């Protein structure tokens, strides 16, 4: 990974690689900093195959650490900031981490388990370290006094000769975790090759990602998309990454209008804030792409109307990806955009639709499980051979991933989403007949109802142990909700067995760090 970035930017050394609170870090300085960190890790005994856990946002120090460890052939284990203390302990120790690097914001959780951890060294990454001087002094006064980063870097003295590990095919590089929206998170192991493949795919895609163009990066590194596209692809392509580490939707929308990046990738949770913030002349915007979940056709139409009024020459584009595939494998593009679709496969990606029960390949327009073959496919689920074999199968020497999603492909090559296989439930109608219940279908009907901004549906068992849908809605601002009309719409557009047993109005939809609806959290809401 490091070698590819170095190779691609030798004529780009004076240009900006990272922009952190207005402080610009050139590619030349970026490479120097990575080497400085690599020497320190080497002095701490880190070598090929060792695992180092990083629990942080995309600060410059985090990014230096990722590529410093990559030079040494070590594996970076990127874990969520939202984990509780025991989860941190579990995801750090299970992979045999030699070290833990954590952002100062989570120091209390780390202190709670520090004595139990098997990691030999624990280092705090201050959030202020690379900020411009005036801001650095202000933030530093309010931050922790842990100077373990300084002590760590001093170990990498100038006398140390950096011993870089040579590239080998399929060498493990990064562990990221699935979001766990409907089950337990799994550790996903990616190689150098798979992350480099993602950068290659984006280089050839029609996204206008030209050298030195600016991209607002609001996606944390512990998400698959965050490390592959938000960091690695951006650096390989020689872009200027504006590091927006405050994930609050309003803060991201404000940063977009202030920084005016040519490119921006967001999740569904940001859409409402983006629509409210758009104003003036936005011709500077070349890409506004979304992933991590679908938005309604009405939302997409409304967003595109707002962009057009602001003179933006692009529309909102949607793609499809998953942690096991590294990042996006299928996407709409600026000159290849079909509303309501997930786009077309990226270079070197193949898609097929199969019957989930027989694995028979289906034809155009036929709904079945979406499967992908891509050079970005994960190596495995960490220490879980059984689940790995369920997810990956090899046919004619080609690796394929079962996505667990339903969809279909039209003859023009565009892929369409039709729901989750894992979110299919067996229920019984009033006629006593057994039916399949699709929560996604109910959500789509709710999202069309006037006054509803967001909708999510989970499924519970009633006293007869029959699956019943339960809906949660977030209302649009200043909108009165006519529950009778919504109920009439549901009864009109859905079969009797699919009509939710109850509809709950909530102030805010619970979401995961990746911006997807947190269905597990909904289970605990009354």
Short mmCIF file of C-alpha atoms in Angstrom, two decimals, residues 39-402:
data_model
loop_
_atom_site.label_atom_id
_atom_site.label_comp_id
_atom_site.label_asym_id
_atom_site.label_seq_id
_atom_site.Cartn_x
_atom_site.Cartn_y
_atom_site.Cartn_z
CA UNK A 39 11.40 3.83 12.73
CA UNK A 40 9.65 4.23 16.08
CA UNK A 41 7.51 1.12 15.51
CA UNK A 42 10.62 -0.79 14.45
CA UNK A 43 12.42 0.33 17.62
CA UNK A 44 9.46 -1.05 19.60
CA UNK A 45 10.03 -4.46 18.02
CA UNK A 46 7.14 -4.41 15.53
CA UNK A 47 7.81 -6.65 12.54
CA UNK A 48 6.14 -8.50 9.69
CA UNK A 49 2.92 -10.25 10.71
CA UNK A 50 2.54 -8.42 14.04
CA UNK A 51 -0.84 -6.84 14.76
CA UNK A 52 -1.20 -3.27 16.02
CA UNK A 53 -4.66 -1.99 16.96
CA UNK A 54 -5.61 1.61 16.19
CA UNK A 55 -8.75 3.14 17.69
CA UNK A 56 -8.90 6.62 16.28
CA UNK A 57 -10.30 9.05 13.75
CA UNK A 58 -8.47 10.08 10.57
CA UNK A 59 -5.97 12.44 12.16
CA UNK A 60 -2.58 12.79 10.40
CA UNK A 61 -0.91 10.73 13.16
CA UNK A 62 -3.38 7.92 12.59
CA UNK A 63 -2.67 7.91 8.86
CA UNK A 64 1.12 8.06 9.39
CA UNK A 65 0.83 5.06 11.73
CA UNK A 66 -1.18 3.01 9.24
CA UNK A 67 1.42 3.38 6.49
CA UNK A 68 4.40 3.12 8.84
CA UNK A 69 3.13 -0.26 9.98
CA UNK A 70 2.45 -1.21 6.37
CA UNK A 71 6.10 -0.57 5.49
CA UNK A 72 7.12 -3.05 8.18
CA UNK A 73 4.68 -5.71 6.97
CA UNK A 74 2.59 -5.42 10.13
CA UNK A 75 -1.22 -5.74 10.20
CA UNK A 76 -3.32 -2.76 11.27
CA UNK A 77 -6.42 -3.65 13.30
CA UNK A 78 -8.85 -0.70 12.99
CA UNK A 79 -11.60 -0.74 15.62
CA UNK A 80 -14.65 1.47 16.27
CA UNK A 81 -14.42 4.42 18.64
CA UNK A 82 -17.91 3.63 19.93
CA UNK A 83 -16.93 0.26 21.42
CA UNK A 84 -17.36 -0.11 25.15
CA UNK A 85 -14.37 -1.04 27.33
CA UNK A 86 -14.97 -4.78 27.23
CA UNK A 87 -15.45 -4.74 23.44
CA UNK A 88 -12.15 -2.88 23.05
CA UNK A 89 -10.45 -5.54 25.13
CA UNK A 90 -12.02 -8.32 23.09
CA UNK A 91 -11.22 -6.91 19.62
CA UNK A 92 -7.67 -6.02 20.67
CA UNK A 93 -6.75 -9.27 22.40
CA UNK A 94 -8.51 -11.67 20.01
CA UNK A 95 -6.13 -10.74 17.18
CA UNK A 96 -3.06 -10.74 19.42
CA UNK A 97 -2.28 -7.01 19.27
CA UNK A 98 1.27 -6.09 20.27
CA UNK A 99 0.35 -2.41 20.64
CA UNK A 100 -2.71 -0.18 20.98
CA UNK A 101 -2.88 3.37 19.66
CA UNK A 102 -5.99 5.29 20.72
CA UNK A 103 -7.40 8.78 20.24
CA UNK A 104 -7.36 10.83 23.43
CA UNK A 105 -11.18 11.15 23.36
CA UNK A 106 -11.55 7.51 24.49
CA UNK A 107 -8.87 7.56 27.19
CA UNK A 108 -11.35 6.83 30.00
CA UNK A 109 -12.44 3.57 28.37
CA UNK A 110 -8.83 2.55 27.78
CA UNK A 111 -7.84 3.32 31.38
CA UNK A 112 -10.64 1.04 32.56
CA UNK A 113 -9.13 -2.02 30.85
CA UNK A 114 -5.45 -1.07 30.60
CA UNK A 115 -4.33 -3.52 33.28
CA UNK A 116 -6.17 -6.40 31.58
CA UNK A 117 -4.77 -5.86 28.09
CA UNK A 118 -2.21 -8.17 26.53
CA UNK A 119 -0.80 -5.37 24.36
CA UNK A 120 2.78 -4.62 25.34
CA UNK A 121 2.55 -0.87 24.68
CA UNK A 122 -0.34 1.60 24.73
CA UNK A 123 0.01 5.01 23.09
CA UNK A 124 -2.32 8.01 23.18
CA UNK A 125 -2.78 9.97 19.95
CA UNK A 126 -3.53 13.62 20.78
CA UNK A 127 -6.09 15.23 18.50
CA UNK A 128 -4.20 18.55 18.45
CA UNK A 129 -0.73 17.39 17.41
CA UNK A 130 -0.95 18.46 13.73
CA UNK A 131 -3.27 21.43 14.11
CA UNK A 132 -2.09 24.93 13.03
CA UNK A 133 -0.28 26.73 15.86
CA UNK A 134 -2.93 29.07 17.34
CA UNK A 135 -5.64 26.38 17.36
CA UNK A 136 -3.16 23.78 18.61
CA UNK A 137 -2.37 25.84 21.71
CA UNK A 138 -6.06 26.34 22.53
CA UNK A 139 -7.05 22.69 22.10
CA UNK A 140 -3.90 21.44 23.83
CA UNK A 141 -4.85 23.30 27.02
CA UNK A 142 -8.13 21.34 27.19
CA UNK A 143 -6.63 17.96 26.29
CA UNK A 144 -5.01 15.16 28.23
CA UNK A 145 -1.39 15.49 29.32
CA UNK A 146 -0.42 12.03 28.11
CA UNK A 147 2.92 12.44 26.27
CA UNK A 148 3.26 8.79 25.25
CA UNK A 149 3.32 9.76 21.55
CA UNK A 150 6.39 11.98 22.09
CA UNK A 151 8.14 9.20 24.00
CA UNK A 152 7.23 6.73 21.27
CA UNK A 153 8.64 8.90 18.47
CA UNK A 154 11.90 9.52 20.37
CA UNK A 155 12.60 5.79 20.14
CA UNK A 156 12.95 6.12 16.37
CA UNK A 157 16.29 7.88 16.49
CA UNK A 158 18.16 8.94 13.35
CA UNK A 159 20.67 6.12 13.93
CA UNK A 160 18.02 3.48 13.26
CA UNK A 161 18.13 2.08 9.74
CA UNK A 162 14.58 1.47 8.54
CA UNK A 163 14.10 -2.11 7.36
CA UNK A 164 11.14 -2.07 5.01
CA UNK A 165 9.37 -5.32 4.25
CA UNK A 166 9.31 -6.20 0.54
CA UNK A 167 5.96 -6.66 -1.20
CA UNK A 168 4.60 -10.18 -1.42
CA UNK A 169 1.31 -11.16 -3.07
CA UNK A 170 -1.68 -11.56 -0.72
CA UNK A 171 0.20 -10.28 2.33
CA UNK A 172 -2.28 -9.29 5.09
CA UNK A 173 -2.47 -5.55 5.70
CA UNK A 174 -5.64 -4.33 7.41
CA UNK A 175 -8.46 -5.64 9.62
CA UNK A 176 -11.75 -3.74 9.63
CA UNK A 177 -15.06 -4.76 11.18
CA UNK A 178 -18.54 -5.18 9.76
CA UNK A 179 -21.00 -2.71 11.24
CA UNK A 180 -23.04 -5.38 13.04
CA UNK A 181 -26.40 -3.73 12.27
CA UNK A 182 -28.21 -7.08 12.26
CA UNK A 183 -25.70 -9.33 14.06
CA UNK A 184 -22.31 -9.53 15.75
CA UNK A 185 -19.49 -7.56 14.03
CA UNK A 186 -16.91 -9.70 12.20
CA UNK A 187 -13.23 -8.89 11.69
CA UNK A 188 -12.51 -8.64 7.95
CA UNK A 189 -8.91 -9.19 6.84
CA UNK A 190 -7.77 -7.39 3.69
CA UNK A 191 -4.46 -7.69 1.85
CA UNK A 192 -2.35 -4.98 0.24
CA UNK A 193 -3.61 -6.26 -3.10
CA UNK A 194 -7.29 -5.76 -2.28
CA UNK A 195 -6.87 -2.17 -1.09
CA UNK A 196 -4.63 -1.33 -4.05
CA UNK A 197 -7.28 -2.81 -6.34
CA UNK A 198 -9.86 -0.35 -4.98
CA UNK A 199 -7.56 2.58 -5.75
CA UNK A 200 -6.99 1.20 -9.27
CA UNK A 201 -10.74 0.86 -9.83
CA UNK A 202 -11.42 4.44 -8.77
CA UNK A 203 -8.57 5.70 -10.92
CA UNK A 204 -10.34 4.34 -14.00
CA UNK A 205 -13.87 5.32 -12.95
CA UNK A 206 -15.61 8.43 -14.28
CA UNK A 207 -15.47 10.39 -11.04
CA UNK A 208 -13.21 13.25 -12.11
CA UNK A 209 -10.68 12.33 -9.41
CA UNK A 210 -7.75 14.17 -10.97
CA UNK A 211 -4.42 14.82 -9.22
CA UNK A 212 -4.55 17.67 -6.69
CA UNK A 213 -8.34 17.94 -6.69
CA UNK A 214 -9.80 18.30 -3.20
CA UNK A 215 -12.00 15.77 -1.38
CA UNK A 216 -13.77 16.29 1.94
CA UNK A 217 -13.13 13.18 4.03
CA UNK A 218 -15.69 12.73 6.81
CA UNK A 219 -15.57 8.93 6.96
CA UNK A 220 -13.54 7.44 9.85
CA UNK A 221 -10.74 4.96 9.05
CA UNK A 222 -12.24 2.08 11.02
CA UNK A 223 -14.94 1.71 8.36
CA UNK A 224 -14.00 -0.33 5.31
CA UNK A 225 -14.86 2.57 3.02
CA UNK A 226 -12.99 4.97 5.30
CA UNK A 227 -9.62 3.25 4.92
CA UNK A 228 -9.94 2.12 1.30
CA UNK A 229 -11.48 5.16 -0.39
CA UNK A 230 -11.37 7.87 2.26
CA UNK A 231 -7.63 7.43 2.88
CA UNK A 232 -5.84 4.99 0.56
CA UNK A 233 -7.47 5.79 -2.78
CA UNK A 234 -7.23 9.51 -2.06
CA UNK A 235 -3.48 9.26 -1.46
CA UNK A 236 -2.79 6.93 -4.39
CA UNK A 237 -4.54 9.35 -6.76
CA UNK A 238 -2.64 12.34 -5.41
CA UNK A 239 -5.68 14.17 -4.07
CA UNK A 240 -5.83 16.72 -1.25
CA UNK A 241 -7.72 15.11 1.62
CA UNK A 242 -9.56 17.63 3.81
CA UNK A 243 -9.81 15.75 7.10
CA UNK A 244 -13.21 16.44 8.70
CA UNK A 245 -13.01 14.53 11.96
CA UNK A 246 -16.23 15.88 13.49
CA UNK A 247 -18.82 13.35 12.21
CA UNK A 248 -21.85 15.44 13.20
CA UNK A 249 -24.05 15.88 10.11
CA UNK A 250 -24.43 19.66 10.57
CA UNK A 251 -20.66 20.06 11.03
CA UNK A 252 -19.97 18.08 7.85
CA UNK A 253 -22.49 20.11 5.86
CA UNK A 254 -20.98 23.34 7.19
CA UNK A 255 -17.47 22.17 6.27
CA UNK A 256 -18.64 21.34 2.75
CA UNK A 257 -19.92 24.87 2.16
CA UNK A 258 -16.86 26.47 3.76
CA UNK A 259 -14.11 24.34 2.18
CA UNK A 260 -15.82 23.89 -1.22
CA UNK A 261 -14.27 20.49 -2.08
CA UNK A 262 -14.65 19.16 -5.61
CA UNK A 263 -15.54 15.71 -4.28
CA UNK A 264 -17.50 14.45 -1.31
CA UNK A 265 -18.86 11.05 -0.26
CA UNK A 266 -21.53 10.84 2.42
CA UNK A 267 -23.98 8.44 4.08
CA UNK A 268 -27.79 8.68 4.34
CA UNK A 269 -27.53 10.31 7.78
CA UNK A 270 -25.96 13.42 6.19
CA UNK A 271 -28.56 14.03 3.48
CA UNK A 272 -30.96 16.21 5.45
CA UNK A 273 -28.18 18.48 6.73
CA UNK A 274 -26.65 18.75 3.26
CA UNK A 275 -29.98 19.81 1.73
CA UNK A 276 -30.42 22.53 4.35
CA UNK A 277 -26.89 23.88 3.83
CA UNK A 278 -26.76 24.10 0.02
CA UNK A 279 -26.82 27.72 -1.14
CA UNK A 280 -25.19 30.14 -3.56
CA UNK A 281 -23.22 29.00 -6.59
CA UNK A 282 -22.01 25.40 -6.18
CA UNK A 283 -20.33 24.91 -9.56
CA UNK A 284 -17.22 23.84 -7.65
CA UNK A 285 -18.88 20.50 -6.76
CA UNK A 286 -17.90 17.68 -9.14
CA UNK A 287 -18.99 14.62 -7.12
CA UNK A 288 -21.58 14.15 -4.38
CA UNK A 289 -21.79 10.41 -3.85
CA UNK A 290 -23.61 8.34 -1.26
CA UNK A 291 -23.41 4.86 0.20
CA UNK A 292 -24.02 2.92 3.39
CA UNK A 293 -27.75 2.64 2.74
CA UNK A 294 -30.47 3.83 0.43
CA UNK A 295 -32.44 7.06 0.50
CA UNK A 296 -35.95 7.33 -0.89
CA UNK A 297 -36.60 8.36 -4.49
CA UNK A 298 -38.32 11.48 -3.14
CA UNK A 299 -35.26 12.47 -1.09
CA UNK A 300 -32.95 11.91 -4.06
CA UNK A 301 -35.20 13.97 -6.33
CA UNK A 302 -35.42 16.78 -3.78
CA UNK A 303 -31.62 16.83 -3.26
CA UNK A 304 -30.99 16.96 -7.02
CA UNK A 305 -33.47 19.85 -7.40
CA UNK A 306 -31.61 21.77 -4.68
CA UNK A 307 -28.24 21.09 -6.35
CA UNK A 308 -29.62 22.29 -9.69
CA UNK A 309 -30.90 25.52 -8.10
CA UNK A 310 -27.40 26.08 -6.72
CA UNK A 311 -25.95 25.66 -10.26
CA UNK A 312 -24.14 22.42 -9.42
CA UNK A 313 -23.42 20.52 -12.62
CA UNK A 314 -23.71 17.09 -10.98
CA UNK A 315 -26.44 15.00 -9.37
CA UNK A 316 -26.30 12.84 -6.26
CA UNK A 317 -24.84 9.47 -7.22
CA UNK A 318 -25.36 6.21 -5.35
CA UNK A 319 -23.14 3.14 -5.17
CA UNK A 320 -23.00 -0.25 -3.48
CA UNK A 321 -20.28 -1.81 -1.39
CA UNK A 322 -19.60 -3.85 1.71
CA UNK A 323 -16.74 -4.30 4.14
CA UNK A 324 -15.98 -7.75 2.73
CA UNK A 325 -15.43 -6.18 -0.71
CA UNK A 326 -13.16 -3.42 0.55
CA UNK A 327 -15.45 -0.64 -0.56
CA UNK A 328 -17.64 0.23 -3.52
CA UNK A 329 -17.85 -2.34 -6.29
CA UNK A 330 -20.82 -0.91 -8.15
CA UNK A 331 -21.72 2.76 -8.60
CA UNK A 332 -23.46 5.43 -10.60
CA UNK A 333 -21.12 7.99 -12.10
CA UNK A 334 -21.50 11.56 -13.26
CA UNK A 335 -22.12 10.63 -16.90
CA UNK A 336 -23.62 7.22 -16.18
CA UNK A 337 -26.39 7.73 -13.65
CA UNK A 338 -29.71 5.88 -13.44
CA UNK A 339 -31.99 7.15 -10.67
CA UNK A 340 -33.11 4.37 -8.32
CA UNK A 341 -30.24 2.07 -9.30
CA UNK A 342 -26.95 1.14 -7.63
CA UNK A 343 -25.04 1.87 -10.83
CA UNK A 344 -22.75 -0.36 -12.87
CA UNK A 345 -19.79 -2.51 -11.77
CA UNK A 346 -16.39 -0.82 -11.44
CA UNK A 347 -13.44 -2.05 -13.58
CA UNK A 348 -12.47 -5.69 -12.98
CA UNK A 349 -15.72 -6.30 -11.06
CA UNK A 350 -18.30 -8.87 -12.17
CA UNK A 351 -21.84 -9.19 -10.81
CA UNK A 352 -24.29 -12.07 -11.04
CA UNK A 353 -27.75 -12.74 -9.63
CA UNK A 354 -28.42 -16.23 -8.26
CA UNK A 355 -31.33 -18.13 -6.83
CA UNK A 356 -30.40 -18.09 -3.09
CA UNK A 357 -31.78 -21.59 -2.59
CA UNK A 358 -30.29 -23.39 -5.62
CA UNK A 359 -27.38 -21.00 -6.53
CA UNK A 360 -28.60 -21.16 -10.13
CA UNK A 361 -27.60 -18.03 -12.08
CA UNK A 362 -30.63 -15.95 -13.06
CA UNK A 363 -31.26 -13.79 -16.12
CA UNK A 364 -31.81 -10.07 -16.65
CA UNK A 365 -34.68 -8.61 -14.63
CA UNK A 366 -34.95 -11.67 -12.35
CA UNK A 367 -34.64 -11.03 -8.61
CA UNK A 368 -32.21 -13.07 -6.57
CA UNK A 369 -29.12 -12.77 -4.39
CA UNK A 370 -26.49 -10.28 -5.59
CA UNK A 371 -23.00 -11.80 -5.87
CA UNK A 372 -19.76 -10.06 -6.78
CA UNK A 373 -16.32 -11.09 -7.98
CA UNK A 374 -13.65 -8.44 -7.49
CA UNK A 375 -9.89 -8.25 -6.85
CA UNK A 376 -10.81 -6.33 -3.69
CA UNK A 377 -12.46 -9.34 -1.99
CA UNK A 378 -11.33 -9.92 1.60
CA UNK A 379 -8.93 -12.69 2.46
CA UNK A 380 -11.08 -14.00 5.31
CA UNK A 381 -13.10 -13.33 8.43
CA UNK A 382 -10.49 -13.31 11.19
CA UNK A 383 -10.37 -16.67 12.97
CA UNK A 384 -13.71 -17.74 11.52
CA UNK A 385 -13.26 -20.34 8.80
CA UNK A 386 -16.91 -21.39 8.90
CA UNK A 387 -18.27 -17.90 8.20
CA UNK A 388 -15.57 -17.28 5.58
CA UNK A 389 -16.64 -20.39 3.67
CA UNK A 390 -20.26 -19.22 3.83
CA UNK A 391 -19.40 -15.81 2.39
CA UNK A 392 -16.87 -16.78 -0.30
CA UNK A 393 -17.10 -19.49 -2.90
CA UNK A 394 -14.77 -20.26 -5.79
CA UNK A 395 -16.10 -21.17 -9.21
CA UNK A 396 -13.87 -21.76 -12.24
CA UNK A 397 -10.94 -20.31 -10.30
CA UNK A 398 -12.82 -17.08 -9.55
CA UNK A 399 -13.72 -15.85 -6.06
CA UNK A 400 -17.32 -14.75 -5.45
CA UNK A 401 -18.92 -13.06 -2.44
CA UNK A 402 -22.45 -13.78 -1.28
#
